[in-house]
Amino acid sequence: MEPREDKTGNFLHAIQKYADEQKHKIESEVEHFKQQELKKAEDEGLRDAYNLIQKEMAAMRAGIASEAAQKEAQGRQRLYQKRLEIMEDVFSKATQKLIAYTKTDAYKETMKERAKEISAYLNGRDCVLYIKPEDEGLKGDLSACFNGLCSVKTSKDIKIGGINAYCEGLGIVVDQTLDTKLSDQKEWFLQNSGLKVK
């Protein structure tokens, strides 16, 4: 029979061995648990970081798109303004050339031709002719084209030149003014000048 001390030693040794095994098992489980929790935390951190990056990128894209749209609108506004300036310059120069033309003999002959055309169109009916104040010297020549069946008046509404006729009997206005003809060219100019803003 084994002495009591050996039995006690074996028993203590068995208990120690069991305790060590349990300790290693618990340490292993704790380490495994820590690894799982760490992995879960890393995954959550990565997911949060990814979501944050996506939000930041979306905000940056929206900011860039907004800034680009704003710059495009400003660019269009500058182009519209430049187009308007060019058009105003072109029509201002055209107006000056037409005013210079109204001081020539060719203009006076053209006015008589227009008066004859209007008279023929209105079939010699009584009408009122409107001319610019500077053309008052043409009243007699223009009235003669209507065989005296018209009155010639000046109008401050006619700035460049030409004739505007009104026949009350027919309810017709015949506008042969250079003002209207030049104004009508603005739409053509915008369509054909190559100054469209897209």
PDB file of C-alpha atoms in Angstrom:
ATOM      1  CA  MET A   1       0.000   0.000   0.000  1.00  0.00           C
ATOM      2  CA  GLU A   2       1.079   3.432  -0.802  1.00  0.00           C
ATOM      3  CA  PRO A   3       1.924   5.711   1.977  1.00  0.00           C
ATOM      4  CA  ARG A   4      -0.501   8.420   2.723  1.00  0.00           C
ATOM      5  CA  GLU A   5       1.867  11.100   1.667  1.00  0.00           C
ATOM      6  CA  ASP A   6       2.193   9.577  -1.769  1.00  0.00           C
ATOM      7  CA  LYS A   7      -1.536   9.363  -2.105  1.00  0.00           C
ATOM      8  CA  THR A   8      -1.904  12.927  -1.014  1.00  0.00           C
ATOM      9  CA  GLY A   9       0.889  13.984  -3.391  1.00  0.00           C
ATOM     10  CA  ASN A  10      -0.677  12.083  -6.280  1.00  0.00           C
ATOM     11  CA  PHE A  11      -4.038  13.582  -5.457  1.00  0.00           C
ATOM     12  CA  LEU A  12      -2.580  17.072  -5.276  1.00  0.00           C
ATOM     13  CA  HIS A  13      -0.629  16.419  -8.434  1.00  0.00           C
ATOM     14  CA  ALA A  14      -3.841  15.270 -10.197  1.00  0.00           C
ATOM     15  CA  ILE A  15      -5.678  18.334  -8.923  1.00  0.00           C
ATOM     16  CA  GLN A  16      -2.821  20.578 -10.056  1.00  0.00           C
ATOM     17  CA  LYS A  17      -2.762  18.894 -13.444  1.00  0.00           C
ATOM     18  CA  TYR A  18      -6.548  19.285 -13.801  1.00  0.00           C
ATOM     19  CA  ALA A  19      -6.306  22.924 -12.666  1.00  0.00           C
ATOM     20  CA  ASP A  20      -3.523  23.575 -15.209  1.00  0.00           C
ATOM     21  CA  GLU A  21      -5.580  21.977 -17.980  1.00  0.00           C
ATOM     22  CA  GLN A  22      -8.610  24.045 -17.008  1.00  0.00           C
ATOM     23  CA  LYS A  23      -6.432  27.148 -16.825  1.00  0.00           C
ATOM     24  CA  HIS A  24      -5.053  26.498 -20.348  1.00  0.00           C
ATOM     25  CA  LYS A  25      -8.527  25.765 -21.617  1.00  0.00           C
ATOM     26  CA  ILE A  26      -9.903  28.977 -20.112  1.00  0.00           C
ATOM     27  CA  GLU A  27      -6.913  30.982 -21.365  1.00  0.00           C
ATOM     28  CA  SER A  28      -7.433  29.471 -24.825  1.00  0.00           C
ATOM     29  CA  GLU A  29     -11.159  30.269 -24.738  1.00  0.00           C
ATOM     30  CA  VAL A  30     -10.427  33.802 -23.489  1.00  0.00           C
ATOM     31  CA  GLU A  31      -7.852  34.277 -26.235  1.00  0.00           C
ATOM     32  CA  HIS A  32     -10.296  32.899 -28.804  1.00  0.00           C
ATOM     33  CA  PHE A  33     -13.041  35.194 -27.429  1.00  0.00           C
ATOM     34  CA  LYS A  34     -10.664  38.192 -27.516  1.00  0.00           C
ATOM     35  CA  GLN A  35      -9.725  37.352 -31.120  1.00  0.00           C
ATOM     36  CA  GLN A  36     -13.411  37.120 -32.095  1.00  0.00           C
ATOM     37  CA  GLU A  37     -14.271  40.379 -30.344  1.00  0.00           C
ATOM     38  CA  LEU A  38     -11.243  42.073 -31.865  1.00  0.00           C
ATOM     39  CA  LYS A  39     -12.219  40.774 -35.311  1.00  0.00           C
ATOM     40  CA  LYS A  40     -15.813  41.960 -34.752  1.00  0.00           C
ATOM     41  CA  ALA A  41     -14.550  45.380 -33.607  1.00  0.00           C
ATOM     42  CA  GLU A  42     -12.228  45.594 -36.623  1.00  0.00           C
ATOM     43  CA  ASP A  43     -15.083  44.644 -38.958  1.00  0.00           C
ATOM     44  CA  GLU A  44     -17.379  47.232 -37.362  1.00  0.00           C
ATOM     45  CA  GLY A  45     -14.584  49.804 -37.505  1.00  0.00           C
ATOM     46  CA  LEU A  46     -13.957  49.039 -41.162  1.00  0.00           C
ATOM     47  CA  ARG A  47     -17.688  49.183 -41.921  1.00  0.00           C
ATOM     48  CA  ASP A  48     -18.019  52.501 -40.070  1.00  0.00           C
ATOM     49  CA  ALA A  49     -14.918  53.861 -41.808  1.00  0.00           C
ATOM     50  CA  TYR A  50     -16.269  52.686 -45.188  1.00  0.00           C
ATOM     51  CA  ASN A  51     -19.657  54.329 -44.516  1.00  0.00           C
ATOM     52  CA  LEU A  52     -17.943  57.530 -43.391  1.00  0.00           C
ATOM     53  CA  ILE A  53     -15.730  57.528 -46.492  1.00  0.00           C
ATOM     54  CA  GLN A  54     -18.797  56.953 -48.702  1.00  0.00           C
ATOM     55  CA  LYS A  55     -20.646  59.842 -47.014  1.00  0.00           C
ATOM     56  CA  GLU A  56     -17.615  62.116 -47.369  1.00  0.00           C
ATOM     57  CA  MET A  57     -17.188  61.149 -51.020  1.00  0.00           C
ATOM     58  CA  ALA A  58     -20.894  61.756 -51.704  1.00  0.00           C
ATOM     59  CA  ALA A  59     -20.648  65.156 -50.004  1.00  0.00           C
ATOM     60  CA  MET A  60     -17.509  65.977 -52.012  1.00  0.00           C
ATOM     61  CA  ARG A  61     -19.181  64.890 -55.275  1.00  0.00           C
ATOM     62  CA  ALA A  62     -22.239  66.992 -54.440  1.00  0.00           C
ATOM     63  CA  GLY A  63     -20.006  69.964 -53.601  1.00  0.00           C
ATOM     64  CA  ILE A  64     -18.011  69.567 -56.800  1.00  0.00           C
ATOM     65  CA  ALA A  65     -21.193  69.198 -58.873  1.00  0.00           C
ATOM     66  CA  SER A  66     -22.698  72.272 -57.213  1.00  0.00           C
ATOM     67  CA  GLU A  67     -19.525  74.291 -57.758  1.00  0.00           C
ATOM     68  CA  ALA A  68     -19.309  73.132 -61.380  1.00  0.00           C
ATOM     69  CA  ALA A  69     -22.968  74.055 -61.967  1.00  0.00           C
ATOM     70  CA  GLN A  70     -22.390  77.451 -60.372  1.00  0.00           C
ATOM     71  CA  LYS A  71     -19.296  78.084 -62.499  1.00  0.00           C
ATOM     72  CA  GLU A  72     -21.156  76.945 -65.617  1.00  0.00           C
ATOM     73  CA  ALA A  73     -24.033  79.310 -64.807  1.00  0.00           C
ATOM     74  CA  GLN A  74     -21.571  82.156 -64.244  1.00  0.00           C
ATOM     75  CA  GLY A  75     -19.845  81.308 -67.523  1.00  0.00           C
ATOM     76  CA  ARG A  76     -23.158  81.294 -69.370  1.00  0.00           C
ATOM     77  CA  GLN A  77     -24.063  84.626 -67.788  1.00  0.00           C
ATOM     78  CA  ARG A  78     -20.745  86.113 -68.964  1.00  0.00           C
ATOM     79  CA  LEU A  79     -21.327  84.683 -72.460  1.00  0.00           C
ATOM     80  CA  TYR A  80     -24.861  86.111 -72.580  1.00  0.00           C
ATOM     81  CA  GLN A  81     -23.516  89.473 -71.446  1.00  0.00           C
ATOM     82  CA  LYS A  82     -20.711  89.375 -74.032  1.00  0.00           C
ATOM     83  CA  ARG A  83     -23.183  88.354 -76.753  1.00  0.00           C
ATOM     84  CA  LEU A  84     -25.431  91.251 -75.766  1.00  0.00           C
ATOM     85  CA  GLU A  85     -22.487  93.665 -75.845  1.00  0.00           C
ATOM     86  CA  ILE A  86     -21.418  92.426 -79.293  1.00  0.00           C
ATOM     87  CA  MET A  87     -24.978  92.671 -80.604  1.00  0.00           C
ATOM     88  CA  GLU A  88     -25.417  96.171 -79.187  1.00  0.00           C
ATOM     89  CA  ASP A  89     -22.106  97.231 -80.720  1.00  0.00           C
ATOM     90  CA  VAL A  90     -23.001  95.793 -84.136  1.00  0.00           C
ATOM     91  CA  PHE A  91     -26.452  97.403 -84.142  1.00  0.00           C
ATOM     92  CA  SER A  92     -25.115 100.702 -82.814  1.00  0.00           C
ATOM     93  CA  LYS A  93     -22.638 100.818 -85.704  1.00  0.00           C
ATOM     94  CA  ALA A  94     -25.364  99.796 -88.154  1.00  0.00           C
ATOM     95  CA  THR A  95     -27.598 102.564 -86.779  1.00  0.00           C
ATOM     96  CA  GLN A  96     -24.828 105.142 -87.249  1.00  0.00           C
ATOM     97  CA  LYS A  97     -24.242 103.990 -90.837  1.00  0.00           C
ATOM     98  CA  LEU A  98     -27.972 104.149 -91.588  1.00  0.00           C
ATOM     99  CA  ILE A  99     -28.205 107.652 -90.097  1.00  0.00           C
ATOM    100  CA  ALA A 100     -25.263 108.692 -92.284  1.00  0.00           C
ATOM    101  CA  TYR A 101     -27.075 107.132 -95.270  1.00  0.00           C
ATOM    102  CA  THR A 102     -30.202 109.228 -94.532  1.00  0.00           C
ATOM    103  CA  LYS A 103     -28.166 112.342 -95.280  1.00  0.00           C
ATOM    104  CA  THR A 104     -27.458 111.241 -98.875  1.00  0.00           C
ATOM    105  CA  ASP A 105     -29.293 111.889-102.138  1.00  0.00           C
ATOM    106  CA  ALA A 106     -29.698 108.130-102.571  1.00  0.00           C
ATOM    107  CA  TYR A 107     -31.803 108.060 -99.392  1.00  0.00           C
ATOM    108  CA  LYS A 108     -34.039 110.860-100.688  1.00  0.00           C
ATOM    109  CA  GLU A 109     -34.616 108.914-103.910  1.00  0.00           C
ATOM    110  CA  THR A 110     -35.318 105.741-101.909  1.00  0.00           C
ATOM    111  CA  MET A 111     -37.879 107.633 -99.815  1.00  0.00           C
ATOM    112  CA  LYS A 112     -39.696 108.746-103.006  1.00  0.00           C
ATOM    113  CA  GLU A 113     -39.637 105.153-104.318  1.00  0.00           C
ATOM    114  CA  ARG A 114     -41.073 103.844-101.029  1.00  0.00           C
ATOM    115  CA  ALA A 115     -43.782 106.526-101.099  1.00  0.00           C
ATOM    116  CA  LYS A 116     -44.748 105.476-104.678  1.00  0.00           C
ATOM    117  CA  GLU A 117     -44.868 101.801-103.617  1.00  0.00           C
ATOM    118  CA  ILE A 118     -47.049 102.633-100.611  1.00  0.00           C
ATOM    119  CA  SER A 119     -49.355 104.776-102.773  1.00  0.00           C
ATOM    120  CA  ALA A 120     -49.740 101.918-105.260  1.00  0.00           C
ATOM    121  CA  TYR A 121     -50.340  99.415-102.455  1.00  0.00           C
ATOM    122  CA  LEU A 122     -53.015 101.642-100.881  1.00  0.00           C
ATOM    123  CA  ASN A 123     -54.485 102.284-104.327  1.00  0.00           C
ATOM    124  CA  GLY A 124     -54.170 106.057-104.010  1.00  0.00           C
ATOM    125  CA  ARG A 125     -56.343 106.267-100.895  1.00  0.00           C
ATOM    126  CA  ASP A 126     -55.993 109.084 -98.419  1.00  0.00           C
ATOM    127  CA  CYS A 127     -53.449 108.322 -95.714  1.00  0.00           C
ATOM    128  CA  VAL A 128     -51.045 109.854 -93.237  1.00  0.00           C
ATOM    129  CA  LEU A 129     -47.302 109.459 -93.766  1.00  0.00           C
ATOM    130  CA  TYR A 130     -44.988 109.697 -90.783  1.00  0.00           C
ATOM    131  CA  ILE A 131     -41.318 110.599 -91.212  1.00  0.00           C
ATOM    132  CA  LYS A 132     -38.560 111.605 -88.815  1.00  0.00           C
ATOM    133  CA  PRO A 133     -38.308 115.328 -88.013  1.00  0.00           C
ATOM    134  CA  GLU A 134     -35.001 115.659 -89.898  1.00  0.00           C
ATOM    135  CA  ASP A 135     -36.753 114.543 -93.130  1.00  0.00           C
ATOM    136  CA  GLU A 136     -39.285 117.387 -93.014  1.00  0.00           C
ATOM    137  CA  GLY A 137     -37.749 118.832 -96.187  1.00  0.00           C
ATOM    138  CA  LEU A 138     -39.108 115.791 -98.110  1.00  0.00           C
ATOM    139  CA  LYS A 139     -42.770 116.475 -97.283  1.00  0.00           C
ATOM    140  CA  GLY A 140     -43.590 118.019-100.682  1.00  0.00           C
ATOM    141  CA  ASP A 141     -41.897 115.244-102.721  1.00  0.00           C
ATOM    142  CA  LEU A 142     -43.592 112.500-100.667  1.00  0.00           C
ATOM    143  CA  SER A 143     -47.030 114.131-100.829  1.00  0.00           C
ATOM    144  CA  ALA A 144     -46.659 114.434-104.624  1.00  0.00           C
ATOM    145  CA  CYS A 145     -46.341 110.609-104.830  1.00  0.00           C
ATOM    146  CA  PHE A 146     -49.918 110.424-103.490  1.00  0.00           C
ATOM    147  CA  ASN A 147     -51.273 113.153-105.777  1.00  0.00           C
ATOM    148  CA  GLY A 148     -51.833 115.261-102.685  1.00  0.00           C
ATOM    149  CA  LEU A 149     -54.107 112.630-101.069  1.00  0.00           C
ATOM    150  CA  CYS A 150     -51.967 112.311 -98.000  1.00  0.00           C
ATOM    151  CA  SER A 151     -50.746 114.387 -95.153  1.00  0.00           C
ATOM    152  CA  VAL A 152     -47.129 114.120 -94.091  1.00  0.00           C
ATOM    153  CA  LYS A 153     -46.313 114.449 -90.402  1.00  0.00           C
ATOM    154  CA  THR A 154     -43.145 114.080 -88.396  1.00  0.00           C
ATOM    155  CA  SER A 155     -42.837 111.498 -85.646  1.00  0.00           C
ATOM    156  CA  LYS A 156     -40.268 111.402 -82.893  1.00  0.00           C
ATOM    157  CA  ASP A 157     -40.787 107.611 -82.811  1.00  0.00           C
ATOM    158  CA  ILE A 158     -38.823 107.345 -86.060  1.00  0.00           C
ATOM    159  CA  LYS A 159     -35.193 107.759 -85.016  1.00  0.00           C
ATOM    160  CA  ILE A 160     -33.273 106.517 -88.072  1.00  0.00           C
ATOM    161  CA  GLY A 161     -35.465 107.206 -91.078  1.00  0.00           C
ATOM    162  CA  GLY A 162     -37.991 105.862 -93.543  1.00  0.00           C
ATOM    163  CA  ILE A 163     -41.760 106.105 -93.841  1.00  0.00           C
ATOM    164  CA  ASN A 164     -44.601 104.804 -91.734  1.00  0.00           C
ATOM    165  CA  ALA A 165     -47.996 105.120 -93.479  1.00  0.00           C
ATOM    166  CA  TYR A 166     -51.445 104.768 -91.941  1.00  0.00           C
ATOM    167  CA  CYS A 167     -54.592 104.438 -94.036  1.00  0.00           C
ATOM    168  CA  GLU A 168     -57.620 104.862 -91.784  1.00  0.00           C
ATOM    169  CA  GLY A 169     -60.090 103.826 -94.524  1.00  0.00           C
ATOM    170  CA  LEU A 170     -58.444 100.420 -94.908  1.00  0.00           C
ATOM    171  CA  GLY A 171     -57.214 100.117 -91.313  1.00  0.00           C
ATOM    172  CA  ILE A 172     -53.717  99.396 -92.627  1.00  0.00           C
ATOM    173  CA  VAL A 173     -50.303 100.436 -91.379  1.00  0.00           C
ATOM    174  CA  VAL A 174     -47.398 100.145 -93.812  1.00  0.00           C
ATOM    175  CA  ASP A 175     -44.103 100.345 -91.955  1.00  0.00           C
ATOM    176  CA  GLN A 176     -41.175 101.123 -94.232  1.00  0.00           C
ATOM    177  CA  THR A 177     -38.989 102.651 -91.527  1.00  0.00           C
ATOM    178  CA  LEU A 178     -35.328 101.807 -91.252  1.00  0.00           C
ATOM    179  CA  ASP A 179     -35.899 101.561 -87.484  1.00  0.00           C
ATOM    180  CA  THR A 180     -38.250  98.588 -87.889  1.00  0.00           C
ATOM    181  CA  LYS A 181     -36.149  96.963 -90.599  1.00  0.00           C
ATOM    182  CA  LEU A 182     -33.048  97.137 -88.394  1.00  0.00           C
ATOM    183  CA  SER A 183     -34.965  95.859 -85.360  1.00  0.00           C
ATOM    184  CA  ASP A 184     -36.282  92.926 -87.427  1.00  0.00           C
ATOM    185  CA  GLN A 185     -32.689  91.961 -88.213  1.00  0.00           C
ATOM    186  CA  LYS A 186     -31.871  91.309 -84.541  1.00  0.00           C
ATOM    187  CA  GLU A 187     -33.506  87.860 -84.554  1.00  0.00           C
ATOM    188  CA  TRP A 188     -31.785  86.976 -87.830  1.00  0.00           C
ATOM    189  CA  PHE A 189     -28.498  88.196 -86.362  1.00  0.00           C
ATOM    190  CA  LEU A 190     -28.890  86.032 -83.253  1.00  0.00           C
ATOM    191  CA  GLN A 191     -29.715  82.979 -85.381  1.00  0.00           C
ATOM    192  CA  ASN A 192     -26.939  83.439 -87.942  1.00  0.00           C
ATOM    193  CA  SER A 193     -24.118  85.244 -86.178  1.00  0.00           C
ATOM    194  CA  GLY A 194     -22.709  82.149 -84.490  1.00  0.00           C
ATOM    195  CA  LEU A 195     -23.099  83.838 -81.100  1.00  0.00           C
ATOM    196  CA  LYS A 196     -25.554  81.304 -79.664  1.00  0.00           C
ATOM    197  CA  VAL A 197     -24.954  80.276 -76.075  1.00  0.00           C
ATOM    198  CA  LYS A 198     -25.542  76.553 -75.547  1.00  0.00           C
TER     199      LYS A 198
END
